[in-house]
Each structure stands twice: as structure tokens, then as C-alpha cells.
Amino acid sequence: MKTNRLMIAAAAAAACGCAGTEKAPEKPNIIFLMFDDLGYGDLGCYGQDKIETPNIDALASHGIIFTDMYTAAPLSAPSRCCLVTGRHMGHSQIRNNEEHFVPSDDRGWNALFLDDSEEGQLPMLAGTPTIGTMMQEAGYKTAMVGKWGLGFPGSESTPNSMGFDYFYGFNCQALAHSYYPAHLWENDTKIATGNEAVMQGEPLPEGLDPLDPASYDRYGGKYYSCDLMYDKLEKFITDNAGSPFFAMWTTTVPHSAVQAPKDEVMYYVDKIGDETPCTDGGMYLPNRYPLATYAAMVTHIDTQVGRLVDKLKELGVWDNTIFIVTSDNGPAHNGNSPMEYFQSGGPFSCAAGWGKSSLHEGGIRMPFVVSWGERLKPSKCSHISYFADIMPTFAELAGVQAPENDGISFAPILAGNPRSQQEHEFLYWEFPGAKGWVAVRIGEWKGLLQKANKGNQDMELYNIVNDPRETDNVASEHPEIVERMWEIVRSSHEEPVYRIPKFNTRINFPEAD
């Protein structure tokens, strides 16, 4: 799609009461902050009343809150693959988390911490067009700061080879389970942080007092990765403020294991009160105050958002910088991720099996805040959208042709012209993990297939507007809608490039009549 940026600029100006712009502004800078496992209800602007997020809430108060934005997948790697390629899960190269290295001995995932040459996930194919290469072609300086998870070091699918001029952070999402890592990556160079490697998945040793916070010091370190990464992000933006920049800030917060600076944790201990310690974090880490730590992590990033907004204003680029805040998938459910306490799903169920790794609304409906200086009319937007739409939207804003993708640009909404916004006929998901899932949304209707790997072919049907918690399956009352869902499934699925991971039963798509 080719872009008339003057038209977009004029519409945006009209939206904030200053129509009559004769000259199109410079291409907008874009900062895309994506949390990791943050729930729809974890931000104040989406109804959270226990975790403080004043800076993100301020962005929302001057911008657009999307109510019906979806991720492409309920898990990290496939969600990110869609985001950077614009292809939904029926067409995506990567459809589940799949490690470059699979542990084969009793060390389990700790093998990654003992031998970091094994780190990283399955790569995308060499030469894959990405949102990074697209923005480079549009004349942007590009960066990814945070977690990658789409190719192991030395592969042809590292951030630098996939369109990002600068990268700093975790290549491997498994190593990102520690917020005090022994190393991070700067471009293709491994950088020691000064922390010691910490083994994951072990309970608090016997003999240590589980109520003594000092018993948990063994799991921390001196250099907090969120701060190391923020400093690099701010430097990139400062160094490139004179030209259009695109920065993907893919923080690992609040993914387990939950860890945060002690003083910030104690702030929430005072606010929440004492709590039962997590002495066995499963595949993660024990924690004295898991509730307080989860909240402190989210507020820590929110504080950095405030710092970055101040820096953008200082640099004189705030008014022409689009700032987006979202999450890669829904909240997790384990001893380190207390999503039920915080009601992280917001209006959607956040019980075990209803968040991350599921295609229930709690697993795929995302918070999505868009700010653009003072250009946007503060509003809530019910446009049904998903991560495949990010690529064509940024292409339209940047004035460049997007690679082939499955999305629809929502730039008209940002331009204050929602009447010209094209709508999706449907959204499609498939996820071969967690026993196998398929989902389709058509307007108010959502079709959902669970346990596909077990041979189940009974699609459920929900009116997702009236029944957002998916409690009343009305498939038997609307067989014609269910059949339309199956038609979409049949037309949307292609076999993946990688034969693993895949549906164990090849989904057994029904044959068309």
C-alpha cells in the first residue's frame, strides 16, 4: 500500500484541532514497547488497581486505547515471528517455542546456563523480509533492545541479519528467565554483565529460613538486565534523534522468574502486606515476595517509560514520536506469576489454562496503547485488530511498500479518520502447543477448537461481545456460523516450513463439501 503522508498529517492535525497543515511532517519516529506475559488487565488504564503504572496511563490519557487488539499467538516466539513478518499463524514460519538445543540429560534447561553455546531458538529462514528490513528501506535507523528469541547466535536469523541496525539484550528466551544474566548480546558480540550465572528450577535449599529475605539473595546479582537494556535504548534514541528511528523495546518483564530491585519490591510489600513465599518456583526461581516483585517489575518499566518520554521531549522529538505499549501474549500461571491475585486477565478469565499458551481471550487479547505526542484525540477504539496489522500500519506511516503480509493497516485510525478504516473479515489463529488449539473471530463471534492434538474436532462458538469469559458455548444453535469458521480454517492453514513443532494429528481439517 502506497502512502499519502500529507493526507495522514492533515487528518491527524484535524483530530487535535489544528487543521490546515500545508506541509507533511517528517516521518514519525516509532517506539514499540512490548512487555512479556503482561495481561490485558495489568495496566491502570485497563483497570488495574494494585499495580501502579502512572506513566503508561499518561500515554493512554493522550492517546488511543485499543480494546480489541490481539496477539498472533499465545506464546513468545510465534508471537514475535508474526510481529516482525506480518504473517498469521496459519502462514508463519515459527508456530511454537522450539529451542535450538533440547536438553538430553539430567541438567535439563540448566544446561543452557552451564554451556551458553547451546542458547537460542529455531531461526527464521535467511533473507526473510521483516519489519526491520522494511523500516530500513524507508530510511529509518532501527534497533531491537530486549529479547529476540527468533534464531540462535551465529545463525542467519539474528537481529542484525533481520533488519535491525542495533541489538542489545537476550538472544535466547530461555536465558532471559534470569534478570541477572551472566551475559547479554550487543549486536553479534557476547558481553559479560558482571553477574554470576544462576541455576533455575531448584527449590530453596533446606536449612535456609524461607521467611528471611536474605535466603533469596543467592538468586540475584549486581546488574539488573532491565536497567542495562534501558540505558542502551536511550543511547540509541539520543544518537539517532536527528533522523527517523524505529526502536523495538522488547522487555522481558514480567515473565518469570520474577526479580526486581529490593527497594522497589519493599515498596509493594508495604502496600500489599506480607505474603506466603514461593520456595519452589518450578522451572524458575524461589522468591520471598512473588506478589510484590511482580508488581515492582511492571512499575519499574513504567518508570522507565516516564524517563524516556522526558528524554524525547528534551531531544525535541516527542511530538513526532509514536509510542506503543503492548504485550506478546497473555499472563502466565505459575508460582512466580500471580495473575489471579492481580486479575491480570481484566474482564477475561485468568485461571490456569485460560491465559498464556491458550487461545482463550486471556491468552491472546492484548493491552495496546498508542500515543503520538499531542496529535491524537484521546479515545477508546474497538477496531478488531491483531499483530499482523503492525507491519502494514508502519509501512503506511513511513511511506513504504510493505512485504507480503496478512494484515490491514490501522493508520487511518491514527490519522483521525476511522470512517475510512478497513475491517477484517476474520482473524485466524492456530497453536500446536498445549494439546493443540485453533480459533477464528468473525465480528462478535469466536470459534474455538481445543485439544486438536487429541483428535477433537468439536468447535465451540461464543458471542465474545456478550460473553467475554467464554462460558456459554452456543455452537449447536448456530451450525452455519460454525461451518463458516471451518471454511476459514481450511483456507488459512498451510503446513509450516519447520516440520517441528506442528500439530500431532495435522489438525485433521475437515474436507470441504
PDB file of C-alpha atoms in Angstrom, residues 173-369:
ATOM      1  CA  GLN A 173      14.411 -16.526  25.633  1.00  0.00           C
ATOM      2  CA  ALA A 174      15.343 -19.382  27.988  1.00  0.00           C
ATOM      3  CA  LEU A 175      18.370 -17.486  29.311  1.00  0.00           C
ATOM      4  CA  ALA A 176      16.068 -14.488  29.740  1.00  0.00           C
ATOM      5  CA  HIS A 177      14.445 -16.318  32.663  1.00  0.00           C
ATOM      6  CA  SER A 178      17.126 -14.677  34.825  1.00  0.00           C
ATOM      7  CA  TYR A 179      17.050 -10.905  35.254  1.00  0.00           C
ATOM      8  CA  TYR A 180      20.645 -11.006  36.440  1.00  0.00           C
ATOM      9  CA  PRO A 181      22.271 -12.819  33.478  1.00  0.00           C
ATOM     10  CA  ALA A 182      25.957 -13.566  33.146  1.00  0.00           C
ATOM     11  CA  HIS A 183      25.941 -12.143  29.633  1.00  0.00           C
ATOM     12  CA  LEU A 184      23.876 -10.241  27.094  1.00  0.00           C
ATOM     13  CA  TRP A 185      24.476  -9.608  23.402  1.00  0.00           C
ATOM     14  CA  GLU A 186      25.418  -6.328  21.755  1.00  0.00           C
ATOM     15  CA  ASN A 187      24.882  -6.907  18.068  1.00  0.00           C
ATOM     16  CA  ASP A 188      26.725 -10.189  17.440  1.00  0.00           C
ATOM     17  CA  THR A 189      29.136  -9.824  20.352  1.00  0.00           C
ATOM     18  CA  LYS A 190      28.625 -11.542  23.680  1.00  0.00           C
ATOM     19  CA  ILE A 191      29.011  -9.042  26.525  1.00  0.00           C
ATOM     20  CA  ALA A 192      29.712 -10.152  30.107  1.00  0.00           C
ATOM     21  CA  THR A 193      27.494  -8.321  32.587  1.00  0.00           C
ATOM     22  CA  GLY A 194      29.490  -8.946  35.744  1.00  0.00           C
ATOM     23  CA  ASN A 195      26.792 -11.231  37.199  1.00  0.00           C
ATOM     24  CA  GLU A 196      27.324 -14.873  38.044  1.00  0.00           C
ATOM     25  CA  ALA A 197      25.181 -17.497  36.306  1.00  0.00           C
ATOM     26  CA  VAL A 198      22.239 -18.643  38.449  1.00  0.00           C
ATOM     27  CA  MET A 199      20.717 -22.086  38.013  1.00  0.00           C
ATOM     28  CA  GLN A 200      16.950 -22.227  37.521  1.00  0.00           C
ATOM     29  CA  GLY A 201      14.387 -24.782  38.575  1.00  0.00           C
ATOM     30  CA  GLU A 202      15.708 -25.637  42.036  1.00  0.00           C
ATOM     31  CA  PRO A 203      13.734 -25.226  45.288  1.00  0.00           C
ATOM     32  CA  LEU A 204      15.064 -23.182  48.170  1.00  0.00           C
ATOM     33  CA  PRO A 205      17.774 -25.324  49.812  1.00  0.00           C
ATOM     34  CA  GLU A 206      16.984 -26.961  53.137  1.00  0.00           C
ATOM     35  CA  GLY A 207      18.414 -25.117  56.104  1.00  0.00           C
ATOM     36  CA  LEU A 208      17.569 -21.646  54.782  1.00  0.00           C
ATOM     37  CA  ASP A 209      14.778 -19.750  56.504  1.00  0.00           C
ATOM     38  CA  PRO A 210      12.018 -19.303  53.890  1.00  0.00           C
ATOM     39  CA  LEU A 211      10.744 -16.185  55.706  1.00  0.00           C
ATOM     40  CA  ASP A 212      14.120 -14.430  55.677  1.00  0.00           C
ATOM     41  CA  PRO A 213      14.552 -12.276  52.526  1.00  0.00           C
ATOM     42  CA  ALA A 214      18.315 -12.833  52.765  1.00  0.00           C
ATOM     43  CA  SER A 215      17.774 -16.519  51.970  1.00  0.00           C
ATOM     44  CA  TYR A 216      16.870 -15.468  48.423  1.00  0.00           C
ATOM     45  CA  ASP A 217      19.909 -13.257  47.761  1.00  0.00           C
ATOM     46  CA  ARG A 218      21.595 -16.217  46.067  1.00  0.00           C
ATOM     47  CA  TYR A 219      19.262 -15.805  43.081  1.00  0.00           C
ATOM     48  CA  GLY A 220      20.065 -12.174  42.331  1.00  0.00           C
ATOM     49  CA  GLY A 221      23.065 -10.224  41.150  1.00  0.00           C
ATOM     50  CA  LYS A 222      24.520  -6.753  40.867  1.00  0.00           C
ATOM     51  CA  TYR A 223      23.418  -5.690  37.393  1.00  0.00           C
ATOM     52  CA  TYR A 224      19.693  -5.730  36.607  1.00  0.00           C
ATOM     53  CA  SER A 225      19.133  -6.505  32.931  1.00  0.00           C
ATOM     54  CA  CYS A 226      16.192  -4.098  32.615  1.00  0.00           C
ATOM     55  CA  ASP A 227      18.489  -1.213  33.532  1.00  0.00           C
ATOM     56  CA  LEU A 228      21.323  -2.363  31.280  1.00  0.00           C
ATOM     57  CA  MET A 229      18.909  -2.553  28.365  1.00  0.00           C
ATOM     58  CA  TYR A 230      17.179   0.754  29.094  1.00  0.00           C
ATOM     59  CA  ASP A 231      20.482   2.610  29.060  1.00  0.00           C
ATOM     60  CA  LYS A 232      21.275   1.201  25.615  1.00  0.00           C
ATOM     61  CA  LEU A 233      17.791   2.070  24.348  1.00  0.00           C
ATOM     62  CA  GLU A 234      18.050   5.661  25.496  1.00  0.00           C
ATOM     63  CA  LYS A 235      21.505   5.998  23.939  1.00  0.00           C
ATOM     64  CA  PHE A 236      20.272   4.671  20.601  1.00  0.00           C
ATOM     65  CA  ILE A 237      17.418   7.179  20.581  1.00  0.00           C
ATOM     66  CA  THR A 238      19.688  10.037  21.616  1.00  0.00           C
ATOM     67  CA  ASP A 239      22.236   9.166  18.942  1.00  0.00           C
ATOM     68  CA  ASN A 240      19.568   8.938  16.221  1.00  0.00           C
ATOM     69  CA  ALA A 241      17.210  11.745  17.180  1.00  0.00           C
ATOM     70  CA  GLY A 242      18.217  13.678  14.072  1.00  0.00           C
ATOM     71  CA  SER A 243      16.824  11.056  11.699  1.00  0.00           C
ATOM     72  CA  PRO A 244      13.736   8.868  11.794  1.00  0.00           C
ATOM     73  CA  PHE A 245      14.213   5.915  14.134  1.00  0.00           C
ATOM     74  CA  PHE A 246      12.328   2.717  14.865  1.00  0.00           C
ATOM     75  CA  ALA A 247      13.028   1.092  18.232  1.00  0.00           C
ATOM     76  CA  MET A 248      11.527  -2.188  19.376  1.00  0.00           C
ATOM     77  CA  TRP A 249      11.819  -2.349  23.162  1.00  0.00           C
ATOM     78  CA  THR A 250      11.057  -5.983  23.930  1.00  0.00           C
ATOM     79  CA  THR A 251      11.369  -6.047  27.696  1.00  0.00           C
ATOM     80  CA  THR A 252      11.298  -9.411  29.472  1.00  0.00           C
ATOM     81  CA  VAL A 253       9.047  -8.024  32.233  1.00  0.00           C
ATOM     82  CA  PRO A 254       7.010  -9.559  33.862  1.00  0.00           C
ATOM     83  CA  HIS A 255       7.968 -13.036  32.585  1.00  0.00           C
ATOM     84  CA  SER A 256       9.117 -15.455  35.284  1.00  0.00           C
ATOM     85  CA  ALA A 257      11.336 -15.703  37.199  1.00  0.00           C
ATOM     86  CA  VAL A 258      10.116 -12.533  38.887  1.00  0.00           C
ATOM     87  CA  GLN A 259      13.002 -10.349  40.125  1.00  0.00           C
ATOM     88  CA  ALA A 260      13.287  -6.652  40.874  1.00  0.00           C
ATOM     89  CA  PRO A 261      15.444  -4.210  42.899  1.00  0.00           C
ATOM     90  CA  LYS A 262      14.890  -4.730  46.629  1.00  0.00           C
ATOM     91  CA  ASP A 263      13.745  -1.218  47.471  1.00  0.00           C
ATOM     92  CA  GLU A 264      11.075  -1.346  44.782  1.00  0.00           C
ATOM     93  CA  VAL A 265       9.892  -4.741  45.994  1.00  0.00           C
ATOM     94  CA  MET A 266       9.663  -3.463  49.572  1.00  0.00           C
ATOM     95  CA  TYR A 267       7.502  -0.562  48.390  1.00  0.00           C
ATOM     96  CA  TYR A 268       4.895  -3.107  47.343  1.00  0.00           C
ATOM     97  CA  VAL A 269       5.435  -5.266  50.418  1.00  0.00           C
ATOM     98  CA  ASP A 270       4.398  -2.212  52.451  1.00  0.00           C
ATOM     99  CA  LYS A 271       1.430  -1.701  50.151  1.00  0.00           C
ATOM    100  CA  ILE A 272       0.257  -5.322  49.791  1.00  0.00           C
ATOM    101  CA  GLY A 273       1.378  -6.724  53.127  1.00  0.00           C
ATOM    102  CA  ASP A 274       3.236  -9.900  53.988  1.00  0.00           C
ATOM    103  CA  GLU A 275       2.714 -12.919  51.765  1.00  0.00           C
ATOM    104  CA  THR A 276       3.498 -16.598  51.508  1.00  0.00           C
ATOM    105  CA  PRO A 277       6.919 -17.129  49.919  1.00  0.00           C
ATOM    106  CA  CYS A 278       7.390 -19.175  46.771  1.00  0.00           C
ATOM    107  CA  THR A 279      10.001 -21.687  47.922  1.00  0.00           C
ATOM    108  CA  ASP A 280       9.778 -23.806  44.766  1.00  0.00           C
ATOM    109  CA  GLY A 281       9.494 -21.835  41.581  1.00  0.00           C
ATOM    110  CA  GLY A 282       9.110 -24.883  39.388  1.00  0.00           C
ATOM    111  CA  MET A 283      11.288 -24.284  36.326  1.00  0.00           C
ATOM    112  CA  TYR A 284      12.033 -20.761  37.601  1.00  0.00           C
ATOM    113  CA  LEU A 285      13.285 -19.400  40.952  1.00  0.00           C
ATOM    114  CA  PRO A 286      12.106 -19.206  44.570  1.00  0.00           C
ATOM    115  CA  ASN A 287      11.014 -15.760  45.715  1.00  0.00           C
ATOM    116  CA  ARG A 288      10.212 -14.342  49.144  1.00  0.00           C
ATOM    117  CA  TYR A 289       7.611 -11.869  47.882  1.00  0.00           C
ATOM    118  CA  PRO A 290       6.274 -13.021  44.485  1.00  0.00           C
ATOM    119  CA  LEU A 291       3.268 -10.676  44.500  1.00  0.00           C
ATOM    120  CA  ALA A 292       5.245  -7.594  45.425  1.00  0.00           C
ATOM    121  CA  THR A 293       8.009  -8.492  42.995  1.00  0.00           C
ATOM    122  CA  TYR A 294       5.623  -8.944  40.058  1.00  0.00           C
ATOM    123  CA  ALA A 295       4.121  -5.524  40.730  1.00  0.00           C
ATOM    124  CA  ALA A 296       7.522  -3.918  41.218  1.00  0.00           C
ATOM    125  CA  MET A 297       8.730  -5.229  37.869  1.00  0.00           C
ATOM    126  CA  VAL A 298       5.837  -3.692  35.959  1.00  0.00           C
ATOM    127  CA  THR A 299       6.214  -0.371  37.783  1.00  0.00           C
ATOM    128  CA  HIS A 300       9.967  -0.427  37.106  1.00  0.00           C
ATOM    129  CA  ILE A 301       9.357  -0.431  33.357  1.00  0.00           C
ATOM    130  CA  ASP A 302       6.613   2.159  33.752  1.00  0.00           C
ATOM    131  CA  THR A 303       9.138   4.428  35.484  1.00  0.00           C
ATOM    132  CA  GLN A 304      11.494   3.941  32.549  1.00  0.00           C
ATOM    133  CA  VAL A 305       8.669   4.915  30.186  1.00  0.00           C
ATOM    134  CA  GLY A 306       8.429   8.204  32.069  1.00  0.00           C
ATOM    135  CA  ARG A 307      12.186   8.724  31.771  1.00  0.00           C
ATOM    136  CA  LEU A 308      12.073   8.028  28.054  1.00  0.00           C
ATOM    137  CA  VAL A 309       9.193  10.440  27.463  1.00  0.00           C
ATOM    138  CA  ASP A 310      11.209  13.140  29.254  1.00  0.00           C
ATOM    139  CA  LYS A 311      14.213  12.339  27.046  1.00  0.00           C
ATOM    140  CA  LEU A 312      12.105  12.547  23.876  1.00  0.00           C
ATOM    141  CA  LYS A 313      10.851  15.971  24.958  1.00  0.00           C
ATOM    142  CA  GLU A 314      14.392  17.081  25.790  1.00  0.00           C
ATOM    143  CA  LEU A 315      15.530  15.979  22.317  1.00  0.00           C
ATOM    144  CA  GLY A 316      12.659  17.852  20.686  1.00  0.00           C
ATOM    145  CA  VAL A 317      11.155  14.783  19.007  1.00  0.00           C
ATOM    146  CA  TRP A 318       8.288  13.968  21.357  1.00  0.00           C
ATOM    147  CA  ASP A 319       5.546  15.428  19.178  1.00  0.00           C
ATOM    148  CA  ASN A 320       6.566  13.316  16.200  1.00  0.00           C
ATOM    149  CA  THR A 321       7.174  10.032  18.028  1.00  0.00           C
ATOM    150  CA  ILE A 322       4.587   7.268  18.036  1.00  0.00           C
ATOM    151  CA  PHE A 323       4.870   5.362  21.325  1.00  0.00           C
ATOM    152  CA  ILE A 324       3.090   1.989  21.508  1.00  0.00           C
ATOM    153  CA  VAL A 325       2.739  -0.200  24.604  1.00  0.00           C
ATOM    154  CA  THR A 326       1.549  -3.806  24.380  1.00  0.00           C
ATOM    155  CA  SER A 327       2.401  -7.412  25.355  1.00  0.00           C
ATOM    156  CA  ASP A 328       3.464 -10.516  23.432  1.00  0.00           C
ATOM    157  CA  ASN A 329       0.816 -12.817  24.939  1.00  0.00           C
ATOM    158  CA  GLY A 330      -1.373 -13.265  27.977  1.00  0.00           C
ATOM    159  CA  PRO A 331      -0.244 -13.763  31.574  1.00  0.00           C
ATOM    160  CA  ALA A 332       1.394 -16.957  32.800  1.00  0.00           C
ATOM    161  CA  HIS A 333       0.132 -19.136  35.632  1.00  0.00           C
ATOM    162  CA  ASN A 334       2.836 -20.409  37.989  1.00  0.00           C
ATOM    163  CA  GLY A 335       4.269 -19.722  41.425  1.00  0.00           C
ATOM    164  CA  ASN A 336       6.163 -16.724  40.061  1.00  0.00           C
ATOM    165  CA  SER A 337       3.245 -15.233  38.139  1.00  0.00           C
ATOM    166  CA  PRO A 338       0.279 -14.473  40.424  1.00  0.00           C
ATOM    167  CA  MET A 339      -2.125 -13.437  37.708  1.00  0.00           C
ATOM    168  CA  GLU A 340      -5.273 -14.350  39.618  1.00  0.00           C
ATOM    169  CA  TYR A 341      -4.329 -12.118  42.551  1.00  0.00           C
ATOM    170  CA  PHE A 342      -3.876  -9.136  40.237  1.00  0.00           C
ATOM    171  CA  GLN A 343      -6.749 -10.190  37.944  1.00  0.00           C
ATOM    172  CA  SER A 344      -4.270  -9.854  35.109  1.00  0.00           C
ATOM    173  CA  GLY A 345      -6.859 -11.010  32.580  1.00  0.00           C
ATOM    174  CA  GLY A 346      -9.035  -7.992  33.267  1.00  0.00           C
ATOM    175  CA  PRO A 347     -12.528  -8.918  32.039  1.00  0.00           C
ATOM    176  CA  PHE A 348     -11.284 -12.280  30.779  1.00  0.00           C
ATOM    177  CA  SER A 349     -10.698 -15.408  32.823  1.00  0.00           C
ATOM    178  CA  CYS A 350      -7.152 -15.759  34.118  1.00  0.00           C
ATOM    179  CA  ALA A 351      -7.431 -19.161  35.777  1.00  0.00           C
ATOM    180  CA  ALA A 352      -4.923 -21.887  34.929  1.00  0.00           C
ATOM    181  CA  GLY A 353      -5.306 -22.825  31.260  1.00  0.00           C
ATOM    182  CA  TRP A 354      -7.031 -19.566  30.332  1.00  0.00           C
ATOM    183  CA  GLY A 355      -4.046 -17.247  29.854  1.00  0.00           C
ATOM    184  CA  LYS A 356      -0.667 -17.813  28.248  1.00  0.00           C
ATOM    185  CA  SER A 357      -0.497 -20.907  25.982  1.00  0.00           C
ATOM    186  CA  SER A 358      -4.250 -20.838  25.349  1.00  0.00           C
ATOM    187  CA  LEU A 359      -6.362 -19.232  22.621  1.00  0.00           C
ATOM    188  CA  HIS A 360      -8.891 -18.056  25.177  1.00  0.00           C
ATOM    189  CA  GLU A 361      -9.267 -14.278  25.287  1.00  0.00           C
ATOM    190  CA  GLY A 362      -6.983 -14.112  28.316  1.00  0.00           C
ATOM    191  CA  GLY A 363      -4.186 -15.659  26.269  1.00  0.00           C
ATOM    192  CA  ILE A 364      -4.429 -13.511  23.147  1.00  0.00           C
ATOM    193  CA  ARG A 365      -6.341 -10.249  23.862  1.00  0.00           C
ATOM    194  CA  MET A 366      -3.671  -7.618  24.497  1.00  0.00           C
ATOM    195  CA  PRO A 367      -3.433  -4.191  26.063  1.00  0.00           C
ATOM    196  CA  PHE A 368      -2.493  -1.798  23.247  1.00  0.00           C
ATOM    197  CA  VAL A 369      -1.872   1.882  23.896  1.00  0.00           C
TER     198      VAL A 369
END
